[in-house]
Short mmCIF file of C-alpha atoms and ligand atoms in Angstrom, two decimals:
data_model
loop_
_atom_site.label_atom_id
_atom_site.label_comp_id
_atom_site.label_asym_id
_atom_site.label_seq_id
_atom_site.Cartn_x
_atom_site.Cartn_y
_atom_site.Cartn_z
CA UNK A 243 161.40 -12.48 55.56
CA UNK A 244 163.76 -13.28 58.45
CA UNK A 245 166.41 -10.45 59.04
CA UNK A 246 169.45 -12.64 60.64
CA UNK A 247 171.36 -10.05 62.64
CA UNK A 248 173.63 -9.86 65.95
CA UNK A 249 172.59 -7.43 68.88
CA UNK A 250 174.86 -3.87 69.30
CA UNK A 251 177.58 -2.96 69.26
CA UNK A 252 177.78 -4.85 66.39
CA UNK A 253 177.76 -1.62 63.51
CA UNK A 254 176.33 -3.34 60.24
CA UNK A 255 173.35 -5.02 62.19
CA UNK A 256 172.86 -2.09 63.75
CA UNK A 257 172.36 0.16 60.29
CA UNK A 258 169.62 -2.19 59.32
CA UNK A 259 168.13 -1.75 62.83
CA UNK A 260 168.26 1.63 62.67
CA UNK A 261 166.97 1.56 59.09
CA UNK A 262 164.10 -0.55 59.73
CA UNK A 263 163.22 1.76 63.16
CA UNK A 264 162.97 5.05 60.48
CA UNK A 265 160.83 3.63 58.08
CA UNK A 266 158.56 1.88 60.94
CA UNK A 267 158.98 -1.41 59.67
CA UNK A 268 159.40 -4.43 62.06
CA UNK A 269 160.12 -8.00 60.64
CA UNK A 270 160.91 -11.16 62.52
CA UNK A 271 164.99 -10.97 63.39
CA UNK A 272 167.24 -14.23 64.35
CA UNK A 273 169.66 -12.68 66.61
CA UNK A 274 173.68 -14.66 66.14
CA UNK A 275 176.77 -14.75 69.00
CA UNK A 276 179.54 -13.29 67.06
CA UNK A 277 181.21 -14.12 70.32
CA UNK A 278 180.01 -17.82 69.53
CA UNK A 279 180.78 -17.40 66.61
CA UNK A 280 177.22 -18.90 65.16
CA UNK A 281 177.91 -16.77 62.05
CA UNK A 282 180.40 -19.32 61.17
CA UNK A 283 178.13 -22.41 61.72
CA UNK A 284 177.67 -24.85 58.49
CA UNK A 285 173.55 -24.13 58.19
CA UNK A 286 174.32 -20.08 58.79
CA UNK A 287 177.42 -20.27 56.23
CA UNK A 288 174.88 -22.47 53.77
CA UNK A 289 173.11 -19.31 53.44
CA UNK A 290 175.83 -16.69 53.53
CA UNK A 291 178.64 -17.70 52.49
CA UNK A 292 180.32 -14.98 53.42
CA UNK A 293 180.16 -15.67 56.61
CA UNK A 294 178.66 -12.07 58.29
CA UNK A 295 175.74 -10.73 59.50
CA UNK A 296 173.08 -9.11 59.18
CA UNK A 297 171.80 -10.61 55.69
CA UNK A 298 168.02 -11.03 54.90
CA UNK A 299 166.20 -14.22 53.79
CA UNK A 300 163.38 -13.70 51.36
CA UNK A 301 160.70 -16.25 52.26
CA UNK A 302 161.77 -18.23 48.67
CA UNK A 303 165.02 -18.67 50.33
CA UNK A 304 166.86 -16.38 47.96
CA UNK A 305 169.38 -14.26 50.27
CA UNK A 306 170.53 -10.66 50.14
CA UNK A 307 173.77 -10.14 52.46
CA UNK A 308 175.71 -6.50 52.60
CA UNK A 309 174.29 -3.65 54.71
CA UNK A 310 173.42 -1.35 51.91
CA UNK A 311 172.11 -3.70 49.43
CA UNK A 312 169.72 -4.83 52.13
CA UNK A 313 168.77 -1.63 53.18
CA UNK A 314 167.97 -0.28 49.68
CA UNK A 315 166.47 -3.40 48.62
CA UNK A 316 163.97 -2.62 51.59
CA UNK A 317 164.03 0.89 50.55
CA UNK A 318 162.46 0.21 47.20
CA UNK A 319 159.69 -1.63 48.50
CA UNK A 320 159.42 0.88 51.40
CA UNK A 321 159.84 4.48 49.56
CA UNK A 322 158.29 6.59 52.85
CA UNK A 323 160.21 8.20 53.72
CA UNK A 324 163.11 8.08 51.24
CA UNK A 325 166.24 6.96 52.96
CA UNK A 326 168.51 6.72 49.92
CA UNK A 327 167.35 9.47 47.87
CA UNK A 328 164.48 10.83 46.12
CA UNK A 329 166.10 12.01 42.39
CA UNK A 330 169.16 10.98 40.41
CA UNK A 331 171.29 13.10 41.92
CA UNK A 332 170.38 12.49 45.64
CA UNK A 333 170.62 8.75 44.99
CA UNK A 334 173.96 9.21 44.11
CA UNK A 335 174.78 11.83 46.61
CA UNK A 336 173.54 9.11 49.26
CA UNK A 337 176.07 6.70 47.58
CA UNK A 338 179.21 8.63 47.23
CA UNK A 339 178.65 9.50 50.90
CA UNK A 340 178.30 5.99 51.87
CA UNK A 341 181.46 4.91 49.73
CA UNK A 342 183.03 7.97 51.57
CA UNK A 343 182.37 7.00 54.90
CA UNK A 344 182.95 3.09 54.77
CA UNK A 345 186.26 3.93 52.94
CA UNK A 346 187.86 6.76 54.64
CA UNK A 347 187.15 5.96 58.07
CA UNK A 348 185.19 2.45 58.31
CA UNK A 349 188.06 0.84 57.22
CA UNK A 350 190.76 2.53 59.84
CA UNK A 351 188.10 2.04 62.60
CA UNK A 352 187.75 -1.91 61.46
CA UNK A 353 191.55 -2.18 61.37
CA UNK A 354 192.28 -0.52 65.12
CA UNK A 355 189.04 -3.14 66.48
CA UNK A 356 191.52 -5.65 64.17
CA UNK A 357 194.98 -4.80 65.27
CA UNK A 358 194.32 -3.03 68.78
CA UNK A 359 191.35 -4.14 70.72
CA UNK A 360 191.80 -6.95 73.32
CA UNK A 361 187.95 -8.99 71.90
CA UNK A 362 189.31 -9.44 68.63
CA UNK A 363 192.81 -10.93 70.15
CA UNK A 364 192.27 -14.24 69.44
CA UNK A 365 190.81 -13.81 66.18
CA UNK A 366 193.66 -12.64 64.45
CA UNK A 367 197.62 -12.06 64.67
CA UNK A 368 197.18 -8.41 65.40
CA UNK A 369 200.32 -6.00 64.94
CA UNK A 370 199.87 -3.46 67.19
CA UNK A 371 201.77 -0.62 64.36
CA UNK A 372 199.06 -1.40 62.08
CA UNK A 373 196.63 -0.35 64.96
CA UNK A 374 198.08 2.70 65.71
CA UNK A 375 198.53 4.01 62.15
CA UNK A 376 194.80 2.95 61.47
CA UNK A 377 193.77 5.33 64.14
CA UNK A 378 195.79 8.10 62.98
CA UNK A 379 193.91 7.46 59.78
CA UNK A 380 190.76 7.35 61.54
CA UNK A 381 191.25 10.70 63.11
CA UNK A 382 192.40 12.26 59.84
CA UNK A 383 189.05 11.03 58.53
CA UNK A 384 187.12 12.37 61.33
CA UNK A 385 188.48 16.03 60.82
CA UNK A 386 188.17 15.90 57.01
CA UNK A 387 184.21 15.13 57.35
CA UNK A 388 183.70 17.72 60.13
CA UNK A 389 185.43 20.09 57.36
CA UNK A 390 182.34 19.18 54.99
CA UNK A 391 179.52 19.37 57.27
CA UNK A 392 177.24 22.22 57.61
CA UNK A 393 176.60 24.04 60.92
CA UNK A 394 173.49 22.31 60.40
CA UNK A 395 171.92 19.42 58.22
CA UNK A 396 172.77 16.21 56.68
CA UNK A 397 175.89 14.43 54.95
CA UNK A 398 173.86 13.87 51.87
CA UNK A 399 172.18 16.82 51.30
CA UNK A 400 169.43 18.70 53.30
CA UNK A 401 167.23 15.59 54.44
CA UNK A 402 169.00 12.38 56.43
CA UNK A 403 169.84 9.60 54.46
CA UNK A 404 171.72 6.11 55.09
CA UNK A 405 174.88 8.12 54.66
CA UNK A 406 174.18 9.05 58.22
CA UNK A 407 172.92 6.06 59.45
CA UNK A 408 176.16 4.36 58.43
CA UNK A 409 178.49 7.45 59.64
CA UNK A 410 176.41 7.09 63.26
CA UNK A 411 176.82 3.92 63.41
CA UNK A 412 180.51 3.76 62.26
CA UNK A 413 181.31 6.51 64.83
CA UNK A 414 179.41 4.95 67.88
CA UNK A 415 181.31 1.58 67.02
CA UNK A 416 184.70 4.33 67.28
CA UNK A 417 183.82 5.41 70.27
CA UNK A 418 183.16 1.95 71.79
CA UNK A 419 186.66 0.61 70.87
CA UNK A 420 188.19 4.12 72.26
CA UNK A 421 188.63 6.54 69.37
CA UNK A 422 186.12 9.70 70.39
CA UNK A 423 185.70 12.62 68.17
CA UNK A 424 188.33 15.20 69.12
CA UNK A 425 186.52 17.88 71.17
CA UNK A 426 187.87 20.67 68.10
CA UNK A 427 185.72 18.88 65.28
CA UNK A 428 182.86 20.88 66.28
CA UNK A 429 180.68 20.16 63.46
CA UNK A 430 180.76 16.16 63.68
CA UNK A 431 180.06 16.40 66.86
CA UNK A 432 177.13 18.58 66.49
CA UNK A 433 176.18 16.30 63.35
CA UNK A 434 176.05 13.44 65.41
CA UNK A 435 174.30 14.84 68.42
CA UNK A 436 171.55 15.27 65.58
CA UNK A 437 172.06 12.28 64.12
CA UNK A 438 171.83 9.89 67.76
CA UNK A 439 168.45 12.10 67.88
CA UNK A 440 167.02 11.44 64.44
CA UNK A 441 168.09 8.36 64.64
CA UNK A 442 167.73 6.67 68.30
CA UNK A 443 168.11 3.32 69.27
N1 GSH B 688 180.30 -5.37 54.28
C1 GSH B 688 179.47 -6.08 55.24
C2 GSH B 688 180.20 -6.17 56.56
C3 GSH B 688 179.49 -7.06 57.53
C4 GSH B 688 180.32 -7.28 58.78
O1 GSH B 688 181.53 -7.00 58.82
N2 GSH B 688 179.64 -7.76 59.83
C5 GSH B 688 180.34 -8.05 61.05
C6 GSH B 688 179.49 -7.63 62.24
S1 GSH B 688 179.48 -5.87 62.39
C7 GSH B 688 180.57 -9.55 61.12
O2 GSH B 688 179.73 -10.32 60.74
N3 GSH B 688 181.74 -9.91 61.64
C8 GSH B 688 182.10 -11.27 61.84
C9 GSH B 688 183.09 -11.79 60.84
O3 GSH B 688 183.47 -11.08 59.90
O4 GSH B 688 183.49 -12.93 61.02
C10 GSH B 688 178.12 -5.35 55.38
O5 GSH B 688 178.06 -4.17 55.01
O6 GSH B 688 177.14 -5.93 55.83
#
């Protein structure tokens, strides 16, 4: 297998790094310049079309691109220690938390790197309104899941899951373009003192 990835901050490599770094699995990694843009090169592009990183290459060739669908793909052939769920209901716990998170605040914190961050300039026409409303959103999000957390705990239930490998990582990206958790949300920040612990790297 050949994991082809881009080094942080880059969030969505980073949930399969982090993923890979809690199940103790190590695999060989080709590391793309999003800066380079070498995800948009014709060999890279023949095998993901889609034009993003990370995706995995099975050693027939066949490719599986999208975050999630990598990481559970690994999961299944990887069960120790469960990551996405050990019943029914947890697996779907783990999902509606993912859907939650990428939703209700990945998408605000993608538009604001979009619309209002000077590396992504270039890239695309940004308008600046669309920025700030997206970070409005953003914090709206934020304060919504600090109002579901526990005092202690996970997102998905009692053990950690990739619900809060994605929410870490989605919240460290944040914080890199500028948007910090507010100092009130109490709880997320607690969550993701615990989560930067269970989850280094
Ligand atoms: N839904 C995809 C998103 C992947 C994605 O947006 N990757 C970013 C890096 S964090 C990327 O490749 N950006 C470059 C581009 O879209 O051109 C996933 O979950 O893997």
């Amino acid at each position: 297998m050949m994991l082809w990835t881009a080094p942080d901050p880059a969030p969505n490599p980073r949930r399969v790094h982090l993923f890979l770094a809690a199940k103790g699995l190590e695999m060989p990694r080709t590391e793309l310049s999003l800066f380079k843009r070498e995800h948009k090169a014709e060999t890279v592009l023949g095998k993901n079309p889609r034009g993003q990183v990370p995706f995995l290459e099975l050693d027939d060739g066949r490719v599986i691109a999208e975050t999630v669908a990598i990481c559970r793909y690994l999961d299944e052939l990887h069960p120790e220690p469960p990551l996405f769920g050990g019943t029914a209901f947890e697996r779907a716990e783990t999902d509606m938390w993912i859907r939650r998170v990428e939703t209700a605040l990945g998408v605000p914190v993608g538009l604001v790197w979009q619309h209002g961050h000077p590396m992504t300039a270039r890239l695309v026409e940004q308008i600046p309104a669309m920025a700030e409303q997206a970070r409005a959103r953003a914090g709206e999000a934020m304060a919504w899941l600090d109002g579901q957390l526990g005092d202690d705990g996970w997102l998905a239930g009692p053990r950690p899951s990739m619900a809060d490998i994605v929410l870490l990582t989605t919240l460290d990206f944040a914080g890199w373009i500028g948007i910090d958790v507010p100092a009130e949300l109490a709880r997320l920040r607690a969550w993701h003192d615990r989560a930067r612990q269970r989850f280094p790297g």
